[in-house]
Structures are given as C-alpha cells and as structure tokens.
PDB file of C-alpha atoms and ligand atoms in Angstrom:
ATOM      1  CA  MET L   1      64.640 100.734 147.255  1.00 61.00           C
ATOM      2  CA  THR L   2      64.250  99.579 143.663  1.00 71.00           C
ATOM      3  CA  ASP L   3      66.830  97.434 141.922  1.00 82.00           C
ATOM      4  CA  THR L   4      68.507  99.168 139.000  1.00 87.00           C
ATOM      5  CA  PRO L   5      68.142  97.005 135.907  1.00 85.00           C
ATOM      6  CA  PRO L   6      71.426  95.819 134.420  1.00 85.00           C
ATOM      7  CA  PRO L   7      72.672  98.014 131.566  1.00 86.00           C
ATOM      8  CA  PHE L   8      71.578  96.912 128.099  1.00 87.00           C
ATOM      9  CA  ARG L   9      74.405  94.977 126.482  1.00 87.00           C
ATOM     10  CA  PRO L  10      73.859  94.650 122.752  1.00 91.00           C
ATOM     11  CA  LYS L  11      74.650  91.207 121.361  1.00 97.00           C
ATOM     12  CA  VAL L  12      77.298  91.718 118.736  1.00 98.00           C
ATOM     13  CA  ALA L  13      77.938  89.135 116.012  1.00 98.00           C
ATOM     14  CA  VAL L  14      80.797  89.193 113.535  1.00 98.00           C
ATOM     15  CA  TYR L  15      80.201  87.766 110.073  1.00 98.00           C
ATOM     16  CA  ALA L  16      83.688  87.469 108.610  1.00 98.00           C
ATOM     17  CA  GLY L  17      84.876  86.235 105.266  1.00 97.00           C
ATOM     18  CA  SER L  18      86.807  86.943 102.104  1.00 96.00           C
ATOM     19  CA  PHE L  19      83.642  88.062 100.294  1.00 97.00           C
ATOM     20  CA  ASP L  20      85.457  88.119  96.951  1.00 97.00           C
ATOM     21  CA  PRO L  21      82.858  89.064  95.881  1.00 97.00           C
ATOM     22  CA  PHE L  22      79.860  89.332  98.245  1.00 98.00           C
ATOM     23  CA  THR L  23      76.961  87.260  96.847  1.00 98.00           C
ATOM     24  CA  HIS L  24      73.224  87.001  97.463  1.00 98.00           C
ATOM     25  CA  GLY L  25      74.070  83.964  99.618  1.00 97.00           C
ATOM     26  CA  HIS L  26      76.240  86.126 101.891  1.00 98.00           C
ATOM     27  CA  ALA L  27      73.529  88.801 101.988  1.00 98.00           C
ATOM     28  CA  ASP L  28      70.992  86.171 103.031  1.00 97.00           C
ATOM     29  CA  ILE L  29      73.152  84.972 105.965  1.00 97.00           C
ATOM     30  CA  MET L  30      73.997  88.545 106.960  1.00 98.00           C
ATOM     31  CA  ARG L  31      70.319  89.487 107.259  1.00 97.00           C
ATOM     32  CA  ARG L  32      69.303  86.228 108.930  1.00 97.00           C
ATOM     33  CA  SER L  33      71.844  86.822 111.708  1.00 98.00           C
ATOM     34  CA  LEU L  34      69.803  89.821 112.879  1.00 98.00           C
ATOM     35  CA  ALA L  35      67.411  87.230 114.326  1.00 96.00           C
ATOM     36  CA  PHE L  36      69.793  86.678 117.229  1.00 96.00           C
ATOM     37  CA  ALA L  37      72.173  89.659 117.215  1.00 97.00           C
ATOM     38  CA  ASP L  38      71.484  93.318 117.947  1.00 97.00           C
ATOM     39  CA  ARG L  39      74.438  94.403 115.864  1.00 98.00           C
ATOM     40  CA  VAL L  40      76.148  92.544 113.027  1.00 98.00           C
ATOM     41  CA  VAL L  41      79.606  93.540 111.880  1.00 98.00           C
ATOM     42  CA  VAL L  42      80.513  92.177 108.461  1.00 98.00           C
ATOM     43  CA  ALA L  43      84.291  91.818 108.524  1.00 98.00           C
ATOM     44  CA  VAL L  44      86.221  91.640 105.265  1.00 98.00           C
ATOM     45  CA  ALA L  45      89.526  89.803 105.642  1.00 97.00           C
ATOM     46  CA  ASN L  46      92.336  91.839 104.186  1.00 94.00           C
ATOM     47  CA  ASN L  47      95.238  89.489 104.708  1.00 75.00           C
ATOM     48  CA  ILE L  48      93.864  86.319 103.175  1.00 66.00           C
ATOM     49  CA  ASN L  49      96.403  83.967 101.591  1.00 74.00           C
ATOM     50  CA  LYS L  50      94.582  83.891  98.284  1.00 78.00           C
ATOM     51  CA  LYS L  51      95.121  86.832  95.949  1.00 91.00           C
ATOM     52  CA  PRO L  52      91.671  88.433  95.797  1.00 95.00           C
ATOM     53  CA  LEU L  53      90.041  89.717  92.614  1.00 95.00           C
ATOM     54  CA  PHE L  54      88.840  92.854  94.418  1.00 96.00           C
ATOM     55  CA  THR L  55      90.684  94.969  96.985  1.00 96.00           C
ATOM     56  CA  ALA L  56      89.399  95.051 100.554  1.00 97.00           C
ATOM     57  CA  GLU L  57      88.120  98.600  99.941  1.00 97.00           C
ATOM     58  CA  GLU L  58      86.147  97.451  96.898  1.00 97.00           C
ATOM     59  CA  ARG L  59      84.724  94.464  98.768  1.00 98.00           C
ATOM     60  CA  VAL L  60      83.691  96.725 101.684  1.00 98.00           C
ATOM     61  CA  ALA L  61      81.994  99.141  99.258  1.00 98.00           C
ATOM     62  CA  PHE L  62      79.999  96.304  97.623  1.00 98.00           C
ATOM     63  CA  ILE L  63      78.784  95.093 101.015  1.00 98.00           C
ATOM     64  CA  ALA L  64      77.858  98.638 102.082  1.00 98.00           C
ATOM     65  CA  GLU L  65      75.574  98.800  99.015  1.00 97.00           C
ATOM     66  CA  SER L  66      73.948  95.559 100.035  1.00 96.00           C
ATOM     67  CA  ILE L  67      73.430  96.738 103.646  1.00 97.00           C
ATOM     68  CA  GLY L  68      71.657  99.867 102.433  1.00 96.00           C
ATOM     69  CA  THR L  69      69.879 101.664 105.270  1.00 97.00           C
ATOM     70  CA  GLU L  70      69.897  98.770 107.781  1.00 98.00           C
ATOM     71  CA  SER L  71      71.452 100.513 110.799  1.00 98.00           C
ATOM     72  CA  ARG L  72      72.025  97.281 112.760  1.00 98.00           C
ATOM     73  CA  ILE L  73      74.589  96.086 110.220  1.00 98.00           C
ATOM     74  CA  GLU L  74      77.965  97.626 109.456  1.00 98.00           C
ATOM     75  CA  VAL L  75      80.954  96.599 107.391  1.00 98.00           C
ATOM     76  CA  ARG L  76      84.689  97.003 107.841  1.00 98.00           C
ATOM     77  CA  ALA L  77      87.926  95.432 106.716  1.00 98.00           C
ATOM     78  CA  PHE L  78      90.263  93.739 109.177  1.00 98.00           C
ATOM     79  CA  ASN L  79      93.826  92.479 109.366  1.00 96.00           C
ATOM     80  CA  GLY L  80      95.203  89.771 111.591  1.00 95.00           C
ATOM     81  CA  LEU L  81      93.262  87.344 113.726  1.00 97.00           C
ATOM     82  CA  LEU L  82      89.486  87.344 113.692  1.00 98.00           C
ATOM     83  CA  VAL L  83      89.381  86.683 117.449  1.00 98.00           C
ATOM     84  CA  ASN L  84      91.228  89.962 118.046  1.00 98.00           C
ATOM     85  CA  LEU L  85      88.627  91.852 116.051  1.00 98.00           C
ATOM     86  CA  ALA L  86      85.871  90.084 118.007  1.00 98.00           C
ATOM     87  CA  ARG L  87      87.513  91.154 121.292  1.00 98.00           C
ATOM     88  CA  GLU L  88      87.860  94.733 120.078  1.00 97.00           C
ATOM     89  CA  LEU L  89      84.152  94.821 119.151  1.00 98.00           C
ATOM     90  CA  GLY L  90      82.957  93.055 122.308  1.00 97.00           C
ATOM     91  CA  ALA L  91      81.404  90.382 120.059  1.00 98.00           C
ATOM     92  CA  THR L  92      80.233  87.086 121.524  1.00 96.00           C
ATOM     93  CA  MET L  93      79.359  85.321 118.266  1.00 98.00           C
ATOM     94  CA  LEU L  94      80.937  84.510 114.954  1.00 98.00           C
ATOM     95  CA  VAL L  95      78.491  83.800 112.159  1.00 98.00           C
ATOM     96  CA  ARG L  96      79.350  81.383 109.348  1.00 97.00           C
ATOM     97  CA  GLY L  97      77.171  80.091 106.555  1.00 96.00           C
ATOM     98  CA  LEU L  98      77.080  76.338 105.886  1.00 95.00           C
ATOM     99  CA  ARG L  99      76.014  75.419 102.388  1.00 89.00           C
ATOM    100  CA  ALA L 100      76.894  71.754 102.146  1.00 85.00           C
ATOM    101  CA  VAL L 101      78.512  68.952 104.107  1.00 86.00           C
ATOM    102  CA  SER L 102      81.718  69.713 102.197  1.00 85.00           C
ATOM    103  CA  ASP L 103      81.965  73.052 104.045  1.00 86.00           C
ATOM    104  CA  PHE L 104      81.742  71.368 107.405  1.00 92.00           C
ATOM    105  CA  GLU L 105      85.241  70.019 108.032  1.00 93.00           C
ATOM    106  CA  PHE L 106      87.020  73.345 107.578  1.00 95.00           C
ATOM    107  CA  GLU L 107      84.292  75.251 109.410  1.00 96.00           C
ATOM    108  CA  TYR L 108      84.359  72.864 112.368  1.00 96.00           C
ATOM    109  CA  GLN L 109      88.134  73.143 112.662  1.00 97.00           C
ATOM    110  CA  MET L 110      88.000  76.942 112.438  1.00 97.00           C
ATOM    111  CA  ALA L 111      85.238  77.159 115.068  1.00 97.00           C
ATOM    112  CA  LEU L 112      87.233  75.033 117.507  1.00 97.00           C
ATOM    113  CA  LEU L 113      90.418  76.983 116.853  1.00 98.00           C
ATOM    114  CA  ASN L 114      88.682  80.329 117.353  1.00 98.00           C
ATOM    115  CA  ARG L 115      87.110  79.124 120.608  1.00 97.00           C
ATOM    116  CA  HIS L 116      90.515  77.902 121.755  1.00 97.00           C
ATOM    117  CA  LEU L 117      91.953  81.360 121.054  1.00 98.00           C
ATOM    118  CA  HIS L 118      88.962  83.171 122.600  1.00 97.00           C
ATOM    119  CA  PRO L 119      86.919  80.948 124.947  1.00 96.00           C
ATOM    120  CA  GLY L 120      84.046  83.452 125.219  1.00 91.00           C
ATOM    121  CA  LEU L 121      83.382  83.371 121.512  1.00 96.00           C
ATOM    122  CA  GLU L 122      80.829  80.982 119.986  1.00 97.00           C
ATOM    123  CA  THR L 123      80.490  80.178 116.300  1.00 98.00           C
ATOM    124  CA  VAL L 124      76.941  80.062 115.002  1.00 97.00           C
ATOM    125  CA  PHE L 125      76.382  78.188 111.740  1.00 96.00           C
ATOM    126  CA  MET L 126      73.553  79.327 109.553  1.00 96.00           C
ATOM    127  CA  VAL L 127      71.920  77.669 106.565  1.00 94.00           C
ATOM    128  CA  PRO L 128      71.220  79.940 103.605  1.00 94.00           C
ATOM    129  CA  SER L 129      67.914  80.128 101.751  1.00 95.00           C
ATOM    130  CA  ASN L 130      67.181  77.364  99.208  1.00 94.00           C
ATOM    131  CA  ASP L 131      67.608  79.715  96.292  1.00 94.00           C
ATOM    132  CA  THR L 132      71.040  80.968  97.362  1.00 93.00           C
ATOM    133  CA  THR L 133      72.587  77.830  98.810  1.00 92.00           C
ATOM    134  CA  TYR L 134      74.411  76.874  95.598  1.00 93.00           C
ATOM    135  CA  ILE L 135      76.107  80.276  95.187  1.00 94.00           C
ATOM    136  CA  SER L 136      79.805  80.599  95.962  1.00 95.00           C
ATOM    137  CA  SER L 137      82.162  83.504  95.303  1.00 96.00           C
ATOM    138  CA  SER L 138      84.560  81.260  93.413  1.00 95.00           C
ATOM    139  CA  MET L 139      81.819  80.079  91.037  1.00 96.00           C
ATOM    140  CA  VAL L 140      80.591  83.635  90.541  1.00 98.00           C
ATOM    141  CA  ARG L 141      84.144  84.679  89.605  1.00 97.00           C
ATOM    142  CA  GLU L 142      84.491  81.737  87.252  1.00 97.00           C
ATOM    143  CA  VAL L 143      81.177  82.334  85.464  1.00 97.00           C
ATOM    144  CA  ALA L 144      81.851  86.089  85.173  1.00 97.00           C
ATOM    145  CA  ARG L 145      85.388  85.458  83.907  1.00 96.00           C
ATOM    146  CA  PHE L 146      83.969  83.605  80.898  1.00 95.00           C
ATOM    147  CA  GLY L 147      81.139  86.043  80.260  1.00 94.00           C
ATOM    148  CA  GLY L 148      78.279  84.091  81.864  1.00 96.00           C
ATOM    149  CA  ASP L 149      75.269  85.817  83.422  1.00 96.00           C
ATOM    150  CA  ILE L 150      75.691  86.290  87.170  1.00 97.00           C
ATOM    151  CA  GLY L 151      72.938  88.914  87.433  1.00 96.00           C
ATOM    152  CA  ALA L 152      70.764  86.762  89.703  1.00 97.00           C
ATOM    153  CA  LEU L 153      73.621  85.821  92.030  1.00 97.00           C
ATOM    154  CA  VAL L 154      75.078  89.159  93.144  1.00 98.00           C
ATOM    155  CA  HIS L 155      74.106  92.784  93.759  1.00 97.00           C
ATOM    156  CA  PRO L 156      73.948  94.835  90.518  1.00 97.00           C
ATOM    157  CA  THR L 157      76.984  96.879  91.637  1.00 97.00           C
ATOM    158  CA  VAL L 158      79.018  93.671  91.970  1.00 98.00           C
ATOM    159  CA  ALA L 159      77.746  92.409  88.614  1.00 98.00           C
ATOM    160  CA  ARG L 160      78.870  95.673  86.976  1.00 97.00           C
ATOM    161  CA  ALA L 161      82.282  95.533  88.655  1.00 97.00           C
ATOM    162  CA  LEU L 162      82.778  91.944  87.488  1.00 97.00           C
ATOM    163  CA  ALA L 163      81.762  92.846  83.938  1.00 96.00           C
ATOM    164  CA  GLU L 164      84.279  95.720  83.957  1.00 95.00           C
ATOM    165  CA  ARG L 165      87.031  93.561  85.416  1.00 95.00           C
ATOM    166  CA  PHE L 166      86.606  90.955  82.694  1.00 94.00           C
ATOM    167  CA  ALA L 167      85.654  93.348  79.865  1.00 91.00           C
ATOM    168  CA  SER L 168      88.844  92.609  77.971  1.00 81.00           C
ATOM    169  CA  GLY L 169      88.539  88.855  78.474  1.00 71.00           C
ATOM    170  CA  PRO L 170      89.463  86.425  81.247  1.00 68.00           C
ATOM    171  CA  VAL L 171      92.277  87.599  83.569  1.00 71.00           C
TER     172      VAL L 171
HETATM  173  O1  PNS P 201      85.244  83.483 103.234  1.00 91.42           O
HETATM  174  P1  PNS P 201      86.347  82.656 103.814  1.00 91.42           P
HETATM  175  O2  PNS P 201      87.604  82.795 102.957  1.00 91.42           O
HETATM  176  O3  PNS P 201      85.949  81.216 104.032  1.00 91.42           O
HETATM  177  O4  PNS P 201      86.674  83.289 105.257  1.00 91.42           O
HETATM  178  C1  PNS P 201      87.732  82.774 106.050  1.00 91.42           C
HETATM  179  C2  PNS P 201      88.098  83.803 107.144  1.00 91.42           C
HETATM  180  C3  PNS P 201      88.475  85.137 106.510  1.00 91.42           C
HETATM  181  C4  PNS P 201      86.921  84.000 108.066  1.00 91.42           C
HETATM  182  C5  PNS P 201      89.302  83.201 107.938  1.00 91.42           C
HETATM  183  O5  PNS P 201      90.332  82.885 107.056  1.00 91.42           O
HETATM  184  C6  PNS P 201      89.820  84.173 108.995  1.00 91.42           C
HETATM  185  O6  PNS P 201      89.201  84.340 110.020  1.00 91.42           O
HETATM  186  N1  PNS P 201      90.967  84.829 108.709  1.00 91.42           N
HETATM  187  C7  PNS P 201      91.575  85.773 109.610  1.00 91.42           C
HETATM  188  C8  PNS P 201      92.816  85.160 110.271  1.00 91.42           C
HETATM  189  C9  PNS P 201      92.413  84.220 111.399  1.00 91.42           C
HETATM  190  O7  PNS P 201      91.825  84.602 112.377  1.00 91.42           O
HETATM  191  N2  PNS P 201      92.760  82.921 111.227  1.00 91.42           N
HETATM  192  C10 PNS P 201      92.446  81.917 112.220  1.00 91.42           C
HETATM  193  C11 PNS P 201      91.114  81.222 111.922  1.00 91.42           C
HETATM  194  S1  PNS P 201      91.226  80.253 110.429  1.00 91.42           S
END
C-alpha cells in the first residue's frame, strides 16, 4: 500500500495597506513576497481612519494595473479587521514593508496585536529595493499636490490620476 501524499496547501500571504496611492515601493514588496508565498492577496483597507485621496475602488484598480498578468497575485478591498480577512482567505502570513527604523514601532505593535487576535498568523517584514525605499504614499501625494514630478515613483496610471486630481491646484 502506498501512502497518499498530503494535499497541496498553497501558502497564502496577505499584503494589506492603505495604498493611497500604490507606489513602486509597494509594487516591489508585493513581487518580492512571491519568494515565499504561492498566492499573494493585496488587501486595500476601506475603513481607514484617514480620509483617503482615492476611493477603495480606485486604489484597487491602480494595483490591478501594477499586477498585470501575474496570476499568483490578486487585489481586493476589505472592511473590518485584517485578521478576519486572513482567516477567510486561509492566509498564514501578513506581509509588511519596513523602510526605516521609524516604521518599526508601529509595525511591531501591529504584528503583536494581529498575532494576539489570530495566533496562527505571522507577520513577515520585508525590506524594499534601494531605489524604492525612500518612497511613501504621503510624500507622493504631497509632491503631486504641488505639481512636482512623481513619474519615477508610481505606475503611469497613478501618475495620471494624481495629475487629474490636482489639475486645478492643490486640494
Ligand atoms: O498602509 P497602512 O495605512 O500603514 O496600513 C495599515 C493597515 C490598513 C494594514 C491597518 O490599519 C489595518 O490592518 N487596518 C484594518 C483594521 C485592523 O485590522 N486593525 C488592527 C490592526 S492595526
């Protein structure tokens, strides 16, 4: 009698954030996470406290452009607790990008809180590429608001949307 091999269980990682807007730094982390996950779900937080510049639908559409034809990555919006989404998806990992030491305190607290809420869930911190590590959504918004060139920092679709949003001056 031969042993039946255990069924293949894809490793699912969730890469959640506000992504307002999605930058080349986010895209770098998203793609790097395929090194240890079979499926990556980019999760756009809908109910963030901050008032976003772009709606969740717009942010999802920008990320979909960035994903292109990569079938191992998908994007969706979510409401409520991230751990509940992770449970729903059968995810075992949360991916977060760490750019600088200043990110660490909040990230550490969030990782511990999420593990408290869902003990089977591990947070994996990833370091972005050298050329994207300085990019943040808030700085991209700020530069675009005052007409600066953000062409090298975000996908062309995002750059166009930012230009349109601020076409009549800073809002
Ligand atoms: O890009 P951000 O704003 O740093 O992402 C933060 C985010 C969206 C991942 C975090 O606020 C979140 O998970 N929100 C969903 C609500 C939740 O689960 N809160 C508990 C963990 S802080």
